Short mmCIF file of C-alpha atoms and ligand atoms in Angstrom, two decimals:
data_model
loop_
_atom_site.label_atom_id
_atom_site.label_comp_id
_atom_site.label_asym_id
_atom_site.label_seq_id
_atom_site.Cartn_x
_atom_site.Cartn_y
_atom_site.Cartn_z
CA MET A 12 18.32 8.89 33.93
CA LYS A 13 18.96 6.02 31.29
CA ILE A 14 16.37 3.79 30.56
CA LEU A 15 16.42 0.74 28.58
CA ALA A 16 13.00 0.46 26.61
CA ILE A 17 11.18 -2.55 24.96
CA GLU A 18 8.54 -2.51 22.40
CA SER A 19 7.01 -5.55 20.87
CA SER A 20 3.21 -4.46 20.41
CA CYS A 21 2.79 -5.55 16.88
CA ASP A 22 5.32 -6.45 13.97
CA GLU A 23 8.55 -4.92 15.30
CA THR A 24 10.65 -6.34 17.99
CA ALA A 25 12.47 -2.94 19.19
CA ALA A 26 14.77 -1.93 21.98
CA ALA A 27 16.39 1.51 22.85
CA VAL A 28 18.26 3.27 25.49
CA VAL A 29 17.05 6.90 26.17
CA VAL A 30 18.44 9.29 28.48
CA ASP A 31 16.12 11.74 30.53
CA GLY A 32 13.13 11.27 27.87
CA ARG A 33 14.79 12.92 25.15
CA LYS A 34 18.26 11.79 24.02
CA VAL A 35 18.23 8.69 22.22
CA GLU A 36 21.69 6.49 22.71
CA SER A 37 20.90 3.55 20.80
CA ASN A 38 17.32 2.58 18.67
CA ILE A 39 17.27 -0.97 17.30
CA VAL A 40 14.36 -2.20 15.46
CA ALA A 41 13.93 -5.63 13.91
CA SER A 42 10.97 -5.49 11.68
CA GLN A 43 9.32 -8.56 10.55
CA ILE A 44 7.37 -7.28 7.75
CA GLU A 45 8.88 -9.41 5.03
CA GLU A 46 7.45 -12.37 6.69
CA HIS A 47 3.98 -10.93 7.08
CA LYS A 48 4.10 -9.50 3.57
CA LEU A 49 3.29 -12.78 2.24
CA TYR A 50 -0.10 -12.89 4.08
CA GLY A 51 -1.17 -9.20 3.31
CA GLY A 52 -1.13 -8.26 6.83
CA VAL A 53 0.11 -9.31 10.38
CA VAL A 54 -0.48 -12.78 11.50
CA PRO A 55 -0.43 -12.88 15.35
CA GLU A 56 0.99 -16.26 15.72
CA ILE A 57 3.93 -15.62 13.63
CA ALA A 58 4.43 -11.92 15.22
CA SER A 59 4.92 -13.68 18.60
CA ARG A 60 6.98 -16.53 17.51
CA ARG A 61 9.50 -13.93 15.80
CA HIS A 62 9.43 -11.62 18.87
CA VAL A 63 10.33 -14.73 21.12
CA GLU A 64 13.34 -15.32 18.49
CA SER A 65 14.48 -11.78 18.34
CA ILE A 66 13.85 -10.04 21.62
CA ALA A 67 17.30 -11.10 23.49
CA GLY A 68 19.39 -10.23 20.36
CA VAL A 69 17.67 -6.91 19.96
CA VAL A 70 17.99 -5.98 23.61
CA GLY A 71 21.69 -7.06 23.64
CA GLU A 72 22.02 -4.71 20.66
CA ALA A 73 20.66 -1.94 22.12
CA LEU A 74 22.70 -2.02 25.03
CA SER A 75 26.01 -2.84 23.12
CA ALA A 76 25.13 0.16 20.52
CA ALA A 77 25.00 2.37 23.54
CA SER A 78 28.00 0.94 24.99
CA LEU A 79 26.37 0.11 28.14
CA GLY A 80 25.76 -2.86 30.34
CA TYR A 81 22.41 -3.43 32.75
CA GLY A 82 24.62 -1.94 35.56
CA ASP A 83 24.57 1.37 33.61
CA VAL A 84 20.83 1.51 33.34
CA ASP A 85 18.38 3.07 36.00
CA ALA A 86 15.12 1.53 34.86
CA ILE A 87 13.38 -0.74 32.27
CA ALA A 88 10.33 0.54 30.37
CA VAL A 89 8.12 -1.62 28.45
CA THR A 90 4.81 -1.43 26.13
CA TYR A 91 2.24 -3.28 27.81
CA ALA A 92 -0.95 -2.13 26.14
CA PRO A 93 -2.70 -1.89 23.53
CA GLY A 94 -1.58 -4.17 20.83
CA LEU A 95 -1.54 -7.65 19.90
CA ILE A 96 -1.78 -9.81 23.23
CA GLY A 97 0.66 -12.65 22.22
CA ALA A 98 3.20 -10.16 20.83
CA LEU A 99 2.88 -7.74 23.96
CA LEU A 100 3.58 -10.62 26.01
CA VAL A 101 6.72 -11.47 24.83
CA GLY A 102 8.23 -7.97 25.66
CA VAL A 103 6.42 -7.67 29.06
CA SER A 104 7.50 -11.13 30.17
CA TYR A 105 11.26 -10.43 28.91
CA ALA A 106 11.05 -7.09 30.77
CA LYS A 107 9.82 -8.72 34.00
CA GLY A 108 12.58 -11.21 33.82
CA LEU A 109 15.18 -8.44 33.32
CA SER A 110 13.71 -6.38 36.42
CA LEU A 111 13.75 -9.30 38.62
CA SER A 112 17.17 -10.57 37.84
CA THR A 113 18.77 -6.87 37.77
CA GLY A 114 16.70 -5.37 40.56
CA LEU A 115 15.92 -2.35 38.20
CA PRO A 116 12.55 -0.53 38.33
CA LEU A 117 9.96 -1.61 35.83
CA ILE A 118 7.84 1.14 33.93
CA PRO A 119 4.60 0.04 32.12
CA VAL A 120 4.39 1.94 29.02
CA HIS A 121 0.88 2.90 27.14
CA HIS A 122 1.65 2.52 23.32
CA ILE A 123 -0.12 5.47 22.09
CA ALA A 124 1.49 7.69 24.71
CA GLY A 125 4.74 6.35 23.49
CA HIS A 126 3.96 7.46 19.71
CA ILE A 127 2.96 11.15 21.25
CA ALA A 128 6.27 11.20 23.22
CA ALA A 129 8.18 10.32 20.04
CA ASN A 130 7.87 14.20 19.40
CA TYR A 131 9.68 14.76 22.67
CA ILE A 132 12.62 13.30 21.15
CA THR A 133 12.72 15.24 17.81
CA HIS A 134 11.75 18.50 19.52
CA PRO A 135 13.78 19.00 22.70
CA ASP A 136 11.79 22.23 23.61
CA LEU A 137 8.34 20.63 23.32
CA GLU A 138 6.27 20.34 26.59
CA PRO A 139 2.74 19.95 27.47
CA PRO A 140 -0.06 21.24 27.26
CA PHE A 141 -0.32 20.64 23.36
CA LEU A 142 -2.83 19.03 21.05
CA CYS A 143 -1.94 15.97 19.17
CA LEU A 144 -3.45 14.17 16.02
CA VAL A 145 -2.40 10.57 16.55
CA VAL A 146 -2.66 8.34 13.49
CA SER A 147 -1.21 4.86 13.33
CA GLY A 148 -2.30 1.60 12.09
CA GLY A 149 -4.71 0.79 14.80
CA HIS A 150 -5.81 4.12 16.14
CA SER A 151 -7.04 7.67 14.93
CA LEU A 152 -7.12 9.99 17.88
CA ILE A 153 -7.20 13.94 18.47
CA VAL A 154 -5.86 14.12 22.08
CA GLU A 155 -5.26 17.08 24.53
CA VAL A 156 -1.91 16.29 26.11
CA LYS A 157 -2.65 18.22 29.21
CA ASP A 158 0.84 16.87 30.79
CA TYR A 159 3.39 14.04 30.14
CA THR A 160 1.15 11.58 31.76
CA VAL A 161 -2.55 13.37 31.62
CA PHE A 162 -4.50 12.82 28.36
CA ASN A 163 -7.99 13.91 27.23
CA VAL A 164 -9.12 12.08 24.06
CA LEU A 165 -11.20 14.76 22.22
CA GLY A 166 -12.01 12.72 18.95
CA ARG A 167 -11.43 9.13 17.58
CA SER A 168 -12.28 6.95 14.55
CA ARG A 169 -15.76 5.07 14.67
CA ASP A 170 -14.43 2.47 12.28
CA ASP A 171 -10.99 1.95 10.58
CA ALA A 172 -7.89 3.78 11.73
CA ALA A 173 -6.12 6.13 9.13
CA GLY A 174 -3.18 3.73 8.98
CA GLU A 175 -5.76 0.75 8.35
CA CYS A 176 -7.52 2.62 5.42
CA PHE A 177 -4.30 3.36 3.88
CA ASP A 178 -3.40 -0.35 4.01
CA LYS A 179 -6.71 -1.47 2.61
CA ALA A 180 -6.86 1.15 -0.48
CA ALA A 181 -3.21 -0.10 -1.08
CA ARG A 182 -3.91 -3.69 -1.10
CA VAL A 183 -6.88 -2.95 -3.66
CA LEU A 184 -4.57 -1.02 -5.81
CA GLY A 185 -2.14 -3.95 -5.78
CA PHE A 186 0.64 -2.52 -3.39
CA PRO A 187 2.33 -4.98 -0.69
CA TYR A 188 1.76 -4.84 2.82
CA PRO A 189 2.04 -2.22 4.80
CA GLY A 190 0.88 -0.12 1.72
CA GLY A 191 0.74 3.40 3.37
CA LYS A 192 4.21 4.15 2.31
CA HIS A 193 3.47 2.86 -1.40
CA ILE A 194 0.47 5.03 -1.18
CA ASP A 195 2.75 8.11 -0.39
CA GLU A 196 5.33 7.26 -3.11
CA ALA A 197 2.82 6.69 -5.80
CA ALA A 198 0.69 9.99 -4.86
CA LYS A 199 3.90 11.85 -5.90
CA SER A 200 3.35 11.41 -9.36
CA GLY A 201 -0.57 11.50 -9.41
CA SER A 202 -3.42 14.05 -9.73
CA LYS A 203 -4.84 15.04 -6.50
CA THR A 204 -7.92 16.20 -8.19
CA ALA A 205 -8.42 13.16 -10.38
CA TYR A 206 -11.07 11.47 -8.30
CA LYS A 207 -13.45 12.95 -5.84
CA PHE A 208 -14.04 11.02 -2.52
CA THR A 209 -16.59 12.66 -0.23
CA HIS A 210 -15.75 13.54 3.22
CA PRO A 211 -18.25 11.39 5.39
CA LYS A 212 -20.75 13.49 7.53
CA LEU A 213 -20.86 12.31 11.04
CA SER A 214 -23.54 13.26 13.80
CA GLY A 215 -22.48 13.57 17.60
CA CYS A 216 -18.89 14.32 18.26
CA GLU A 217 -17.57 16.65 15.65
CA TYR A 218 -14.06 15.66 16.44
CA ASP A 219 -14.51 11.93 15.31
CA PHE A 220 -13.26 10.24 12.05
CA SER A 221 -14.62 7.54 9.96
CA PHE A 222 -12.59 6.02 7.06
CA SER A 223 -14.68 3.17 6.16
CA GLY A 224 -16.60 5.05 3.44
CA ILE A 225 -13.59 6.25 1.75
CA LYS A 226 -11.91 2.86 2.04
CA THR A 227 -15.18 1.40 0.25
CA ALA A 228 -15.14 4.10 -2.37
CA VAL A 229 -11.67 3.04 -3.34
CA VAL A 230 -12.53 -0.59 -3.55
CA ASN A 231 -15.54 0.26 -5.70
CA LEU A 232 -13.72 2.37 -7.78
CA VAL A 233 -11.00 -0.26 -8.78
CA HIS A 234 -13.48 -2.86 -8.88
CA ASN A 235 -15.88 -1.20 -11.35
CA ALA A 236 -13.10 -0.22 -13.42
CA GLU A 237 -11.77 -3.97 -13.74
CA GLN A 238 -15.29 -4.83 -14.61
CA ARG A 239 -15.41 -2.30 -17.55
CA GLY A 240 -12.13 -3.43 -18.54
CA GLU A 241 -10.68 0.42 -17.90
CA LYS A 242 -7.43 0.93 -16.84
CA LEU A 243 -7.27 3.21 -13.87
CA SER A 244 -4.10 5.19 -12.90
CA ARG A 245 -2.81 3.92 -9.38
CA GLU A 246 -0.70 7.23 -9.02
CA ASP A 247 -3.98 9.33 -9.45
CA VAL A 248 -6.09 7.12 -7.11
CA ALA A 249 -3.23 7.44 -4.52
CA ALA A 250 -3.12 11.16 -4.72
CA SER A 251 -6.73 11.95 -4.44
CA PHE A 252 -7.14 9.16 -1.79
CA GLN A 253 -4.40 10.60 0.13
CA LYS A 254 -5.64 14.21 -0.46
CA THR A 255 -8.87 13.30 1.00
CA VAL A 256 -7.51 11.49 4.21
CA ALA A 257 -4.89 14.38 4.82
CA ASP A 258 -7.88 17.01 4.45
CA ILE A 259 -9.84 15.29 6.76
CA LEU A 260 -7.38 14.57 9.51
CA GLY A 261 -6.38 18.43 9.03
CA GLU A 262 -9.70 20.01 8.99
CA LYS A 263 -10.84 17.96 12.36
CA THR A 264 -7.45 18.85 14.13
CA ALA A 265 -8.13 22.29 13.13
CA LEU A 266 -11.47 22.57 14.48
CA ALA A 267 -10.35 21.18 17.83
CA ALA A 268 -7.40 23.53 18.23
CA LYS A 269 -9.74 26.29 17.54
CA ALA A 270 -12.21 25.11 20.11
CA THR A 271 -9.67 24.50 22.63
CA GLY A 272 -7.28 27.31 21.81
CA TYR A 273 -3.98 25.29 21.63
CA LYS A 274 -1.19 26.82 19.73
CA LYS A 275 1.23 23.91 19.74
CA ILE A 276 -0.10 20.96 17.44
CA ALA A 277 1.63 17.70 17.50
CA VAL A 278 1.30 14.50 14.97
CA ALA A 279 2.28 11.05 16.01
CA GLY A 280 1.94 7.46 14.64
CA GLY A 281 2.65 5.53 11.48
CA VAL A 282 0.90 7.84 9.45
CA SER A 283 2.50 10.69 10.52
CA ALA A 284 5.44 9.64 8.14
CA ASN A 285 2.81 10.64 5.10
CA SER A 286 4.25 13.54 3.15
CA GLY A 287 0.61 14.61 2.21
CA VAL A 288 -0.17 14.50 6.00
CA ARG A 289 2.61 16.49 6.98
CA GLU A 290 2.00 18.99 4.42
CA LYS A 291 -1.66 19.54 5.17
CA MET A 292 -1.08 19.95 8.98
CA LYS A 293 1.66 22.55 8.17
CA ARG A 294 -0.91 24.49 6.43
CA VAL A 295 -3.38 24.05 9.25
CA ALA A 296 -0.95 25.21 11.77
CA ASP A 297 0.08 28.10 9.77
CA SER A 298 -3.46 29.18 9.12
CA LEU A 299 -4.25 28.91 13.19
CA GLY A 300 -0.74 30.84 13.80
CA ALA A 301 0.23 27.71 15.87
CA THR A 302 3.68 25.79 15.86
CA LEU A 303 3.45 22.22 14.52
CA TYR A 304 5.72 19.43 15.72
CA LEU A 305 6.37 16.37 13.64
CA PRO A 306 8.20 13.30 14.61
CA ASP A 307 11.53 12.66 12.78
CA LEU A 308 10.72 10.06 10.25
CA ARG A 309 12.48 7.19 11.99
CA TYR A 310 10.37 7.71 15.14
CA CYS A 311 6.82 7.87 13.29
CA GLY A 312 6.46 3.90 12.98
CA ASP A 313 6.79 1.59 15.91
CA ASN A 314 10.15 1.90 17.69
CA ALA A 315 11.36 1.62 21.27
CA ALA A 316 12.92 5.04 21.79
CA MET A 317 9.38 6.45 22.09
CA ILE A 318 8.84 4.17 24.78
CA GLY A 319 11.90 5.13 26.68
CA ALA A 320 10.84 8.77 26.31
CA GLN A 321 7.46 8.28 27.45
CA GLY A 322 8.83 5.77 30.06
CA TYR A 323 11.01 8.50 31.67
CA TYR A 324 7.89 10.64 32.37
CA ASP A 325 5.89 7.87 33.41
CA PHE A 326 8.83 7.13 36.08
CA LEU A 327 8.73 10.66 37.18
CA SER A 328 4.94 10.44 37.81
CA GLY A 329 5.47 7.25 39.85
CA LYS A 330 4.18 4.57 37.73
CA ARG A 331 5.89 1.18 38.31
CA GLY A 332 5.40 -2.29 37.28
CA ASP A 333 5.76 -5.54 39.28
CA MET A 334 5.92 -9.16 38.66
CA SER A 335 2.03 -9.14 38.45
CA LEU A 336 2.20 -6.89 35.48
CA ASN A 337 0.28 -8.22 32.43
CA ALA A 338 -0.08 -7.31 28.75
CA VAL A 339 -3.54 -5.99 27.66
CA ALA A 340 -4.82 -5.99 24.23
CA THR A 341 -7.33 -2.89 24.43
CA MET A 342 -6.89 0.08 26.66
CA GLY A 343 -7.78 3.52 26.35
CA LEU A 344 -5.19 6.22 26.86
O1 KG4 B 26 2.27 3.54 14.41
P1 KG4 B 26 2.59 2.25 13.54
O2 KG4 B 26 3.87 2.08 13.22
O3 KG4 B 26 1.82 0.99 14.09
C1 KG4 B 26 0.77 1.00 14.87
O4 KG4 B 26 0.78 1.31 16.16
O5 KG4 B 26 -0.32 0.64 14.09
O6 KG4 B 26 1.85 2.54 12.04
C2 KG4 B 26 1.64 1.62 11.11
C3 KG4 B 26 0.65 2.44 10.08
C4 KG4 B 26 0.63 1.35 9.06
O7 KG4 B 26 -0.90 1.45 8.25
C5 KG4 B 26 1.31 1.97 7.49
O8 KG4 B 26 0.88 1.77 6.63
C6 KG4 B 26 1.19 3.21 8.08
O9 KG4 B 26 1.35 3.45 9.46
N1 KG4 B 26 2.32 4.25 7.40
C7 KG4 B 26 1.77 5.21 6.25
C8 KG4 B 26 3.16 5.61 5.94
N2 KG4 B 26 4.31 4.97 6.89
C9 KG4 B 26 3.59 4.06 7.55
N3 KG4 B 26 0.92 5.56 6.03
C10 KG4 B 26 0.64 6.61 4.89
N4 KG4 B 26 2.01 7.05 4.52
C11 KG4 B 26 3.12 6.64 4.79
N5 KG4 B 26 4.27 7.41 4.68
ZN1 ZN B 27 2.14 2.08 16.93
#
């Protein structure tokens, strides 16, 4: 089954053609990052406008890169939640228009389920049930993937998402938006033990995260050094910060894996591209005798191939959208 998938939840306009949820025929991503960089973060109004300008071209490119026309695809999948409402609406409206004009079925896909499904593309052998650490710019979750469309969230961030924390630490260190990948790069030549950031102590759910304290610790460290006229090594701060975040993510996932007994652990979302997080998760999985599944780097950040992958399983489970489908900014898995 060939699915044409569309993703526009944040600052990438993306379209892809995916066969049977696993094989990517084309994957086009038009990033708006260069424009949002000027403002140090995503400006929702600009994002919506750029999606409107790009979507027809990106969808056309995805079809032509796969050498297909509308008559060759079997369904249209689209991200409808969660995300920036104006941005989501562009993809949802376009997909509804395509569905109406072609008669193809419409499949609404949850963005986070899509991130998880990126692993099905990279690992053709991966099947639920498994445990998944989802770390993106907007979410940090530990999820039991009980089946392709059945999820149970065990833990979540009580404040900032991991990616948000990376971006804010990067900003105070003077790196451009989005800073996660710059921290990753700088950390390669820094010392992980130069600075000590404490792990937050949380009462209640032991699988929950909190990143706002670490973010504030980095901000204070940098500002105090500036006030004293001291020069900090950005590389050392980046390496120490990245190690702290990776350790927290790894330790919480290990706790959840031990308690639930899963021997398959996956990681998903933009921050799953982080080399420190990937290494830490490998050590965690090895220590538990579990198999680790990491998405290929090109499927970590936002893309439409992951939406096509999840869309296939949503289709099999009977999920359909009609002309009343709306975008939703906030929605749990
Ligand atoms: O999943 P994603 O593309 O978008 C959302 O759904 O939010 O995640 C974007 C986040 C940003 O915060 C970005 O800085 C972070 O992923 N990110 C990274 C790396 N690459 C992207 N964070 C740390 N290390 C990286 N290599
Ligand atoms: Zn995302």
